[in-house]
Tab-separated table of N, CA, C and O in Angstrom:
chain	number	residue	atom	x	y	z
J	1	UNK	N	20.968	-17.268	-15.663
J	1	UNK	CA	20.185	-16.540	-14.656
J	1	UNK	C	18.759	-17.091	-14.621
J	1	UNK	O	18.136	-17.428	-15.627
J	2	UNK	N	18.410	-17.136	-13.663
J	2	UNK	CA	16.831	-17.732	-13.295
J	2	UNK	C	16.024	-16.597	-12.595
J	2	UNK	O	16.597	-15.894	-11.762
J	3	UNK	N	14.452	-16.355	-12.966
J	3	UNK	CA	13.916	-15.490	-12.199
J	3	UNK	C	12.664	-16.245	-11.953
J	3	UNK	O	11.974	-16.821	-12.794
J	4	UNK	N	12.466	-16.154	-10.627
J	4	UNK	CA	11.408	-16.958	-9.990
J	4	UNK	C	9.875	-16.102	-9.550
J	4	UNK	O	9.774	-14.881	-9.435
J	5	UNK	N	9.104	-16.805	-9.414
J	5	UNK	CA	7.467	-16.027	-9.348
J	5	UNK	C	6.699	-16.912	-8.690
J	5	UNK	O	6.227	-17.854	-9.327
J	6	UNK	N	6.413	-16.764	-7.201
J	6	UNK	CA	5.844	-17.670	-6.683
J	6	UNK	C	4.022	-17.011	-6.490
J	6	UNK	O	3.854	-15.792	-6.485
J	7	UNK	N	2.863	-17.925	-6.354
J	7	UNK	CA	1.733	-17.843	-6.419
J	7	UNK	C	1.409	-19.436	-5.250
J	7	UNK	O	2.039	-20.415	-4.852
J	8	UNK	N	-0.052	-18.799	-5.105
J	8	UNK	CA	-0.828	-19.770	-4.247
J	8	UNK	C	-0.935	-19.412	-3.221
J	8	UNK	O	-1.694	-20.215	-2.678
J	9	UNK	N	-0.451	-18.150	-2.053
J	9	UNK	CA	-0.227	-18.085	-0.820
J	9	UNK	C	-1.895	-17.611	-0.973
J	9	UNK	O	-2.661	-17.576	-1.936
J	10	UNK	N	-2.063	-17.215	0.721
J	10	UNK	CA	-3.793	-16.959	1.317
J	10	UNK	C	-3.571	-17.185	2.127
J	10	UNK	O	-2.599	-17.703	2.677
J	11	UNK	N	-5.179	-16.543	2.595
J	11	UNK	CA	-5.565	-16.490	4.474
J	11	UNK	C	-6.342	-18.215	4.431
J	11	UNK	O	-7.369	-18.221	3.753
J	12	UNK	N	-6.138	-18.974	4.774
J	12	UNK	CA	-6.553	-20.074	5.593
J	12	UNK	C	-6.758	-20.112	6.854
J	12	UNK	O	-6.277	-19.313	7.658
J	13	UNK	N	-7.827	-21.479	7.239
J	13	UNK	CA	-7.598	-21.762	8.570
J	13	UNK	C	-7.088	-22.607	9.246
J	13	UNK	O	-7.480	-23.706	8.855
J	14	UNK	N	-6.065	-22.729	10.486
J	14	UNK	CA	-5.806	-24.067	10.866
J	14	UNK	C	-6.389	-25.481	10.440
J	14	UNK	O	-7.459	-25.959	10.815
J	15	UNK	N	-5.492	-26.031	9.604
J	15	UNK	CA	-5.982	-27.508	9.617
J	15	UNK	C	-6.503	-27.332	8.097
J	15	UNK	O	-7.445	-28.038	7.738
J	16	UNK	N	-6.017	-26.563	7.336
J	16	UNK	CA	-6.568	-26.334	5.969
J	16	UNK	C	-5.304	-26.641	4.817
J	16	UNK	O	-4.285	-27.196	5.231
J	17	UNK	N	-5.395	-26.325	3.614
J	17	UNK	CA	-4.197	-26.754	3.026
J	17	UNK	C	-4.301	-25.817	1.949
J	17	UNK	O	-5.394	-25.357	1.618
J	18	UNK	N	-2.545	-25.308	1.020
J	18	UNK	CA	-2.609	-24.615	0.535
J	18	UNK	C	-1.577	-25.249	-0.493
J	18	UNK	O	-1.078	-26.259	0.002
J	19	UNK	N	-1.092	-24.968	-1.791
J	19	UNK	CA	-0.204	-25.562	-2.679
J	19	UNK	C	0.367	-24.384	-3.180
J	19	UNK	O	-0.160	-23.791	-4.121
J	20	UNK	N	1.740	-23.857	-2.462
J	20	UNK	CA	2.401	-23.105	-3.086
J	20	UNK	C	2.928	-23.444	-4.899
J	20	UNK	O	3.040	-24.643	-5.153
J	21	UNK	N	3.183	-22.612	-5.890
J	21	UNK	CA	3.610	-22.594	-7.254
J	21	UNK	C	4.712	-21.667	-7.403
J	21	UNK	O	4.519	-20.562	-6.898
J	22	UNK	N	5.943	-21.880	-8.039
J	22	UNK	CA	6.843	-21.241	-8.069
J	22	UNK	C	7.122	-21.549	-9.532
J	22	UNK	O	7.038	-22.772	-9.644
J	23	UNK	N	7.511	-20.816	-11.081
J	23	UNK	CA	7.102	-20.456	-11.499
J	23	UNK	C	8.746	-20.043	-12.275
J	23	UNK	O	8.987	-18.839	-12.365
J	24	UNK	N	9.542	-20.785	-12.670
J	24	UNK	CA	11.202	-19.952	-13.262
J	24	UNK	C	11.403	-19.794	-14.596
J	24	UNK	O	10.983	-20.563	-15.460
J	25	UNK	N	11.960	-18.930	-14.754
J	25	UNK	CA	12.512	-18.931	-16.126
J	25	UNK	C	13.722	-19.258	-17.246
J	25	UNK	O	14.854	-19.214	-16.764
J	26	UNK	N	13.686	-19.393	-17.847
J	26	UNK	CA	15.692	-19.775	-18.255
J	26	UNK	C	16.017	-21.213	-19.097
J	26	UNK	O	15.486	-22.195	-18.579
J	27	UNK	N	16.366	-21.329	-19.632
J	27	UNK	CA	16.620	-22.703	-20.154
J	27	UNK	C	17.512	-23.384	-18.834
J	27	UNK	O	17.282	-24.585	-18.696
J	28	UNK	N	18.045	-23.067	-18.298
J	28	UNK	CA	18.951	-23.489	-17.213
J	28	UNK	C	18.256	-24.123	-15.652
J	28	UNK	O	18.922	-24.477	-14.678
J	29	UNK	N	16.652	-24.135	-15.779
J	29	UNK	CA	15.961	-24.386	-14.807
J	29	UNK	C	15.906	-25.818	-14.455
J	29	UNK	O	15.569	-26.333	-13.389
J	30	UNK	N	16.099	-26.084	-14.991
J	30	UNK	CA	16.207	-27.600	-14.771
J	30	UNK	C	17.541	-28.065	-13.935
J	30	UNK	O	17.467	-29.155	-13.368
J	31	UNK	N	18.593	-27.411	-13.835
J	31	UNK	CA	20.322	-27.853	-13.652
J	31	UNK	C	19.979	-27.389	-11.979
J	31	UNK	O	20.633	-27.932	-11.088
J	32	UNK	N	19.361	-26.789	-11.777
J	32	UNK	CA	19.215	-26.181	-10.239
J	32	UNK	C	18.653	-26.877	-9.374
J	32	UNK	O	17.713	-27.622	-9.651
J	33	UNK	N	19.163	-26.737	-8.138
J	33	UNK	CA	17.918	-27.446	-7.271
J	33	UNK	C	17.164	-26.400	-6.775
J	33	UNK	O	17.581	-25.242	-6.745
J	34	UNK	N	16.174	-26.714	-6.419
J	34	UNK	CA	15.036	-25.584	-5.978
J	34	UNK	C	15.039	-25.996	-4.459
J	34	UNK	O	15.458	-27.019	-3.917
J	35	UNK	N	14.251	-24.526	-3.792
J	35	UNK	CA	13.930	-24.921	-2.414
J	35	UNK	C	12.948	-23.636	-2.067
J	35	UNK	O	12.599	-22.737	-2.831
J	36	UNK	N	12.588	-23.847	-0.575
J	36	UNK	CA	11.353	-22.985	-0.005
J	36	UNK	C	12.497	-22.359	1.317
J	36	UNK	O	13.397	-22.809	2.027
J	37	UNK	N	11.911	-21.291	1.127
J	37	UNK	CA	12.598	-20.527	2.709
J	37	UNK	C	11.274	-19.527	3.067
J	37	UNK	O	10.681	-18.937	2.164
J	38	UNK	N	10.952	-19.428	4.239
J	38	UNK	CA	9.794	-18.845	5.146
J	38	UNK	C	10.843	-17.897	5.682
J	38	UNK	O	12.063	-18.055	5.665
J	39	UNK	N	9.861	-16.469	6.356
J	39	UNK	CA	10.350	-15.574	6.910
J	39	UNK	C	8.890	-15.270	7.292
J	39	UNK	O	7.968	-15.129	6.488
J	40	UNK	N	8.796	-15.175	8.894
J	40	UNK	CA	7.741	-14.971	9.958
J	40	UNK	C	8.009	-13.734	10.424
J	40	UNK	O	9.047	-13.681	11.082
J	41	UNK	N	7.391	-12.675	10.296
J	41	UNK	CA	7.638	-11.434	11.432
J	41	UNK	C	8.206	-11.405	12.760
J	41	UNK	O	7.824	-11.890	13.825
J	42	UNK	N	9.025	-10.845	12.493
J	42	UNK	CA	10.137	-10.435	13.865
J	42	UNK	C	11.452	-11.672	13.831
J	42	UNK	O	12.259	-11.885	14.735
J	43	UNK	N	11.355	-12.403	12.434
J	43	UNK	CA	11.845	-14.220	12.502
J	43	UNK	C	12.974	-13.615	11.757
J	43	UNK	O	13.037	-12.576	11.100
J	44	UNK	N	13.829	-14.511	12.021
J	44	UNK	CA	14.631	-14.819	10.062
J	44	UNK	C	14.159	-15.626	9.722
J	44	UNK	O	13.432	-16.406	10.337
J	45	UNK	N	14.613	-15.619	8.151
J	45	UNK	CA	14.482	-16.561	7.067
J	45	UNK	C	14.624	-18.000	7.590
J	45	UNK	O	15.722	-18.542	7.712
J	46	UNK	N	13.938	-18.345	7.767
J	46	UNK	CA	14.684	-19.912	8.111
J	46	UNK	C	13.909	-21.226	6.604
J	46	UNK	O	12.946	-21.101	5.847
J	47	UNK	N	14.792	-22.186	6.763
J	47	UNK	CA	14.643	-22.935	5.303
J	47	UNK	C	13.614	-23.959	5.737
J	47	UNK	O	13.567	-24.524	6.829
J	48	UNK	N	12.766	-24.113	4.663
J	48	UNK	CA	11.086	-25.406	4.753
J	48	UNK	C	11.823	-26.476	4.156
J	48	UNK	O	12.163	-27.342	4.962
J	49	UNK	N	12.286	-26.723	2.539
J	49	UNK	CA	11.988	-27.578	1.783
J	49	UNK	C	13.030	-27.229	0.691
J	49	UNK	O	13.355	-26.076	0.406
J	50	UNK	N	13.555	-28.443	0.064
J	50	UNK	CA	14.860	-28.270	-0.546
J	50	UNK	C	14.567	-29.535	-1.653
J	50	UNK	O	14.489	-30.618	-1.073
J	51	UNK	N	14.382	-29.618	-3.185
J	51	UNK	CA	14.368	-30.892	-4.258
J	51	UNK	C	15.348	-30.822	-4.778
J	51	UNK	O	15.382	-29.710	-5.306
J	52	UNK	N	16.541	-31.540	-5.042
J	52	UNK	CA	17.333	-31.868	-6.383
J	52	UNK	C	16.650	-31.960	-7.749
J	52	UNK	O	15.497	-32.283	-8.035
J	53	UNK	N	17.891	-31.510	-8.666
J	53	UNK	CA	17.709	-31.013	-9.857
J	53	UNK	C	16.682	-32.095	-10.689
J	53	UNK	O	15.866	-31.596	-11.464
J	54	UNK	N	16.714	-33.157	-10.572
J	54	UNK	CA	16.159	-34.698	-10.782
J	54	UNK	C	14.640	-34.945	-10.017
J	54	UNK	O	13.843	-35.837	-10.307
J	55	UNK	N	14.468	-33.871	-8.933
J	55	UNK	CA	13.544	-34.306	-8.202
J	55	UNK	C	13.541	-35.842	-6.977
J	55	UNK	O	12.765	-36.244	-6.110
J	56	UNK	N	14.580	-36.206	-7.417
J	56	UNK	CA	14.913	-37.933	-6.605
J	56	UNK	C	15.620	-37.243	-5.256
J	56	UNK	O	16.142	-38.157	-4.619
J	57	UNK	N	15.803	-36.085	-4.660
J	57	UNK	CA	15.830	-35.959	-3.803
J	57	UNK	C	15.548	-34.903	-2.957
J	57	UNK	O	15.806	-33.737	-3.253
J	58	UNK	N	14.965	-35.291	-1.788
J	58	UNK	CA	14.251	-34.042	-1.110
J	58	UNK	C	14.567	-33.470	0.463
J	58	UNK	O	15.134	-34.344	1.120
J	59	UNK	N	14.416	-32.641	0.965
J	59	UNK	CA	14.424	-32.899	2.369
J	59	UNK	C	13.897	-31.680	2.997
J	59	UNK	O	13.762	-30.576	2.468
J	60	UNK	N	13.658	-31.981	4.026
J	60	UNK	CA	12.664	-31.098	4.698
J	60	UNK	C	13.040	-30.279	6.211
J	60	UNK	O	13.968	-30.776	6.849
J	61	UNK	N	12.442	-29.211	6.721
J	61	UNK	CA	12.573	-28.634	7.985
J	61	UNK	C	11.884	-29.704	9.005
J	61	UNK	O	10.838	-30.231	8.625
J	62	UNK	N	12.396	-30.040	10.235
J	62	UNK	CA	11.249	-31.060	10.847
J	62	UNK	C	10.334	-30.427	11.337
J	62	UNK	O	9.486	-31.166	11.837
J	63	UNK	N	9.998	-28.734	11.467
J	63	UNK	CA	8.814	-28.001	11.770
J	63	UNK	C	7.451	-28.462	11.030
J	63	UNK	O	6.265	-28.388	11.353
J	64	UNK	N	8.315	-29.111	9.588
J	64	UNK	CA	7.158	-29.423	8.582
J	64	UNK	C	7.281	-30.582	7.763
J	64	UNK	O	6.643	-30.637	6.711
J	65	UNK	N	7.970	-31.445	8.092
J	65	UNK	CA	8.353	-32.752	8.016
J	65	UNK	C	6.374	-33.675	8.205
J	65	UNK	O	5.562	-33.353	9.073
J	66	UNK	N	6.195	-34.515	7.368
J	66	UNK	CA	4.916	-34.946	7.156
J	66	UNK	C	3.897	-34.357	6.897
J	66	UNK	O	2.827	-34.924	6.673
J	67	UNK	N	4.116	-32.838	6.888
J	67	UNK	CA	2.568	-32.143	6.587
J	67	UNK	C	3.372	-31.703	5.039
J	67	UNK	O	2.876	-32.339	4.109
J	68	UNK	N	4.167	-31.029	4.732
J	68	UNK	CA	4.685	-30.481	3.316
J	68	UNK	C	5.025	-32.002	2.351
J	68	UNK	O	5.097	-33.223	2.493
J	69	UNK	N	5.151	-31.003	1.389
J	69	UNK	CA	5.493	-32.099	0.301
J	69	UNK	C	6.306	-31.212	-1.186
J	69	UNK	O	5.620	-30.597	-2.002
J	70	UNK	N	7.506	-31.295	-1.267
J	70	UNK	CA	7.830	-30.477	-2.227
J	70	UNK	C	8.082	-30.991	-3.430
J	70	UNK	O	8.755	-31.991	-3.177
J	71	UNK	N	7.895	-30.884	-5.081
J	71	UNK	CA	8.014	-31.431	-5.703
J	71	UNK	C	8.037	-30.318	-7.006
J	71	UNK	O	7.553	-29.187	-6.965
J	72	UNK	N	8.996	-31.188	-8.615
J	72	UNK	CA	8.880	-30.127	-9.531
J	72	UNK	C	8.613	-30.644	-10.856
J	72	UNK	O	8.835	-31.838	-11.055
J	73	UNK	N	7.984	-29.615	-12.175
J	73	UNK	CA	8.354	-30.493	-12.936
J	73	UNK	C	8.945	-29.347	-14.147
J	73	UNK	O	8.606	-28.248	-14.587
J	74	UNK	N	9.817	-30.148	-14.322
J	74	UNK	CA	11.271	-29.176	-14.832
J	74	UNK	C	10.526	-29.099	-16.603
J	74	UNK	O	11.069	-28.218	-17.269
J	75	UNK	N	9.648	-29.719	-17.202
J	75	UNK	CA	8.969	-29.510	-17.982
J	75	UNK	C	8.089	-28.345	-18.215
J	75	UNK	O	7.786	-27.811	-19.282
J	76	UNK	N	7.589	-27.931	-16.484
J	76	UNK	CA	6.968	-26.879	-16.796
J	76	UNK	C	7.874	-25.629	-16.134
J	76	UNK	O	7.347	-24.589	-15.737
J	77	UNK	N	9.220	-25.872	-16.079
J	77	UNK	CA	10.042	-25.139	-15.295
J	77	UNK	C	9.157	-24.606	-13.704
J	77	UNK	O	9.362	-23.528	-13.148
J	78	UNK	N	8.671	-25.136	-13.465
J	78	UNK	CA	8.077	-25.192	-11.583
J	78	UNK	C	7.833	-25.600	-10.841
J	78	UNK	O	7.272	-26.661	-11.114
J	79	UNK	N	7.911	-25.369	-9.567
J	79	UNK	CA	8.150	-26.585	-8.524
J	79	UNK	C	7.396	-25.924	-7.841
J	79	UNK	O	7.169	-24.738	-8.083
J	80	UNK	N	6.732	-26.747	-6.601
J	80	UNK	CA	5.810	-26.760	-5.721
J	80	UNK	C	6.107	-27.076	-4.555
J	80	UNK	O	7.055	-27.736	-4.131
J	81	UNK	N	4.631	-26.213	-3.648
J	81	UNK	CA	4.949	-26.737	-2.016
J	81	UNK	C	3.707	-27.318	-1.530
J	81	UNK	O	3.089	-26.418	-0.960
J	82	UNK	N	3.003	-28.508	-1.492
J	82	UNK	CA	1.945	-28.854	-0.651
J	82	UNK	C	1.808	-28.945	0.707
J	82	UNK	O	2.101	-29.911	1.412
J	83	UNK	N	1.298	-27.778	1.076
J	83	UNK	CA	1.365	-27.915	2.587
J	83	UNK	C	-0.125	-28.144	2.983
J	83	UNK	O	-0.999	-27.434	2.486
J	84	UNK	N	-0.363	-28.940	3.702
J	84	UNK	CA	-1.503	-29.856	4.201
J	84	UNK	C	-1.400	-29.212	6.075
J	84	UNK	O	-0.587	-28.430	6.567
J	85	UNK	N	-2.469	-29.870	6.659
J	85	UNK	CA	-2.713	-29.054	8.259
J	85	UNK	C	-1.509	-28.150	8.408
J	85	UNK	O	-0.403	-28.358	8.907
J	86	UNK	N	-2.015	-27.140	7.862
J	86	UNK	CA	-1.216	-25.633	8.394
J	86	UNK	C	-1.791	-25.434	9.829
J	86	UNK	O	-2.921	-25.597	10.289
J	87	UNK	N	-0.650	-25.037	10.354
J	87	UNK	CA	-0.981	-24.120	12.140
J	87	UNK	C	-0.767	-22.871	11.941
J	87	UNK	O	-0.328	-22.366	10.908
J	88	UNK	N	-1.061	-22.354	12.893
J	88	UNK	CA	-0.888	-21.056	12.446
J	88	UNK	C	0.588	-20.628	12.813
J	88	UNK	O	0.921	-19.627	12.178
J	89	UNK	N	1.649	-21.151	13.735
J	89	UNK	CA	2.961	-20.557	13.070
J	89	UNK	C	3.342	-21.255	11.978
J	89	UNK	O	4.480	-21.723	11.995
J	90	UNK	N	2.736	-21.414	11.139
J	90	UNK	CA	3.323	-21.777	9.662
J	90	UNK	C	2.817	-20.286	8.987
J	90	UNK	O	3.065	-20.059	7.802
J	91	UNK	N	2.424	-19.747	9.442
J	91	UNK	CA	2.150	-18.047	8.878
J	91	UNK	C	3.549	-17.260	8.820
J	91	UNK	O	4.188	-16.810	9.771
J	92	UNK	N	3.881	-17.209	7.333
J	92	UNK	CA	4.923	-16.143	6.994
J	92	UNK	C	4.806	-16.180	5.294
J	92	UNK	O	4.006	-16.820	4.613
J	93	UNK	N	5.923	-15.238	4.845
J	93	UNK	CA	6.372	-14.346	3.780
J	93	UNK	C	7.049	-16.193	3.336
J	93	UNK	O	7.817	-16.739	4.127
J	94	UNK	N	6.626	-16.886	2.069
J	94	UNK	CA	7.256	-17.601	1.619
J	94	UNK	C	7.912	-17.570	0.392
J	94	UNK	O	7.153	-17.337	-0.548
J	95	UNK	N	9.327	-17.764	0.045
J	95	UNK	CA	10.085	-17.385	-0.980
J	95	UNK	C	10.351	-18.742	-1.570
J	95	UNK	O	10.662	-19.616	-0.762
J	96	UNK	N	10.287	-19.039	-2.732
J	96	UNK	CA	11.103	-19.950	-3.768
J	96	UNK	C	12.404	-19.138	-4.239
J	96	UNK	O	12.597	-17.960	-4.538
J	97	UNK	N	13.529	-20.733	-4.149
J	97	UNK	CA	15.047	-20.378	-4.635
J	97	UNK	C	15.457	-21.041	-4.856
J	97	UNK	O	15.138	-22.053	-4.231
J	98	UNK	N	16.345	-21.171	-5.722
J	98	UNK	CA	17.601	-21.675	-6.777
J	98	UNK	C	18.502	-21.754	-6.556
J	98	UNK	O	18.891	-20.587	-6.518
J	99	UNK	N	19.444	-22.484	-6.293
J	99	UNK	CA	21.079	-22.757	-5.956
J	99	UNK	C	21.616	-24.097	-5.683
J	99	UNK	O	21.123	-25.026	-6.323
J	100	UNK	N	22.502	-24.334	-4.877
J	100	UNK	CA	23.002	-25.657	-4.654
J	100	UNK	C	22.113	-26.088	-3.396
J	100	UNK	O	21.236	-25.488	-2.775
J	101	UNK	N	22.641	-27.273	-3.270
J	101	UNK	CA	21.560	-28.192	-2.677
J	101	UNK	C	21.802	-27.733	-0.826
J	101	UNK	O	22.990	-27.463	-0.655
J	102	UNK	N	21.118	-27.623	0.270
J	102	UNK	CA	21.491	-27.156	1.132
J	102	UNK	C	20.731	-26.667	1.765
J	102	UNK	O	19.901	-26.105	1.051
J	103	UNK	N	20.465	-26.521	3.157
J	103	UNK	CA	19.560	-25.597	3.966
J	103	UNK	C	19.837	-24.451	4.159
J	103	UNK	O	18.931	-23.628	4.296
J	104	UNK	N	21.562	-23.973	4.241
J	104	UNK	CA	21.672	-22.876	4.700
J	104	UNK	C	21.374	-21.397	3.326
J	104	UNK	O	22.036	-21.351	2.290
J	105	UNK	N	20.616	-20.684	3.572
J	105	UNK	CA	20.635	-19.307	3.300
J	105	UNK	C	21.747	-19.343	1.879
J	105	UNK	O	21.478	-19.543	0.695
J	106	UNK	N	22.858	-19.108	2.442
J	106	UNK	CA	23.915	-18.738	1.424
J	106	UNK	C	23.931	-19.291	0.719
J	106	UNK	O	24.462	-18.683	-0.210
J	107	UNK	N	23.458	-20.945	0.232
J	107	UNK	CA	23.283	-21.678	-0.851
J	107	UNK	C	23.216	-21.614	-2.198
J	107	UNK	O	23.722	-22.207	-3.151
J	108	UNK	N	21.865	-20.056	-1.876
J	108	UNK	CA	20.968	-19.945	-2.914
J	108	UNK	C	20.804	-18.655	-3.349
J	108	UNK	O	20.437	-17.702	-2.661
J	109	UNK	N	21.202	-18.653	-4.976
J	109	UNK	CA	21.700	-17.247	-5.464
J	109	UNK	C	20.380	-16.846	-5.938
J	109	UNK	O	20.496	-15.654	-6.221
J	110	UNK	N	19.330	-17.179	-6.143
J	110	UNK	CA	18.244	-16.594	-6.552
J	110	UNK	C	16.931	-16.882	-5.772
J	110	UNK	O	16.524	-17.908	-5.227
J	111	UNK	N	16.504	-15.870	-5.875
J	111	UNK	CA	15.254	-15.577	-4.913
J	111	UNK	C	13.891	-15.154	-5.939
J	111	UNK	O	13.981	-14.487	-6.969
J	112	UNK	N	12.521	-15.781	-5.309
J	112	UNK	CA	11.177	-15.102	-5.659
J	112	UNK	C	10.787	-14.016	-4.682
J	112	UNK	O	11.332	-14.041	-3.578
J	113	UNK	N	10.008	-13.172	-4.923
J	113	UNK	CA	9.555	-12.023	-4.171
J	113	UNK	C	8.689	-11.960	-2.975
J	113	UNK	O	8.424	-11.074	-2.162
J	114	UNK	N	8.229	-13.559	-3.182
J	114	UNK	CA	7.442	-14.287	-1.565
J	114	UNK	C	6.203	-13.974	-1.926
J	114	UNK	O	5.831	-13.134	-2.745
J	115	UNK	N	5.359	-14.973	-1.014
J	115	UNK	CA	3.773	-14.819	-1.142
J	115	UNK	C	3.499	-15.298	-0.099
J	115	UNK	O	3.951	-16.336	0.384
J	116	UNK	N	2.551	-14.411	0.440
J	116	UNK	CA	2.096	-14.643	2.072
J	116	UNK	C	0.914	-15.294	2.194
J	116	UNK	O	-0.216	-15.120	1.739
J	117	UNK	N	1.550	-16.273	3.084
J	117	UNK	CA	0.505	-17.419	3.803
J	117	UNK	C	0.338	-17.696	5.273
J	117	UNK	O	1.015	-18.468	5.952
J	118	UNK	N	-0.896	-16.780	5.744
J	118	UNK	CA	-1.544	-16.904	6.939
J	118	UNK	C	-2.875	-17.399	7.136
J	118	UNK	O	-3.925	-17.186	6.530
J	119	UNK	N	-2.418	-18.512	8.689
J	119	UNK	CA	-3.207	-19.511	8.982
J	119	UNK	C	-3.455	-18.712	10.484
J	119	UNK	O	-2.715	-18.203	11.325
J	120	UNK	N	-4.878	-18.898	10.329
J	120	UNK	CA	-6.238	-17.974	11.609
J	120	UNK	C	-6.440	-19.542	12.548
J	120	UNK	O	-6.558	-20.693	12.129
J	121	UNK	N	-6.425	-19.221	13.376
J	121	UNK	CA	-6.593	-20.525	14.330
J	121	UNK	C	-7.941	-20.810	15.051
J	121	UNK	O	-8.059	-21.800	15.772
């Protein structure tokens, strides 16, 4: 079992940058791949950012394709989100999760409690 704790969210402004931290526990953190899923008011969940267990592989939403950057280090059991020129619909509830490798939702059996990041234009 893995329990996740994400930090770093804030009010920014367009064109500013923020470095999400996600934060797991478990000897088993390492075997997982990690990923980012956003949820915008009135939105679903839809998926940002997805690393293999190795980190050698990544992939991204193309909403945020060249501005993010996701990366982990299984040493410190946590993985990260660099997001660089935020707009302001990049404003939502962001969750770190654990599961198999994948964009869709059902992937991923474990969830963080989200940390909100809104960008003022």
């Amino acid at each position: 079992q893995v329990q996740l704790v994400e930090s770093g969210g804030g009010l920014v402004q367009a064109g500013a940058s923020l470095r999400l931290s996600c934060a797991g526990s478990g000897r088993t953190f390492s075997s997982y791949t990690m990923g980012w899923f956003r949820q915008a008011p009135g939105k679903e969940r839809e998926f940002v950012s997805v690393i293999s267990w190795s980190g050698g592989i990544t992939d991204y939403a193309d909403s945020v394709k060249g501005r993010f950057t996701i990366s982990r280090d299984n040493a410190k059991n946590t993985v990260y989100l660099q997001m660089n020129s935020l707009k302001p619909e990049d404003t939502a509830v962001y969750y770190c999760v654990a599961g198999q490798w994948g964009s869709d939702i059902r992937h991923y059996d474990y969830w963080g409690q989200g940390t909100q990041v809104t960008v003022s234009s």
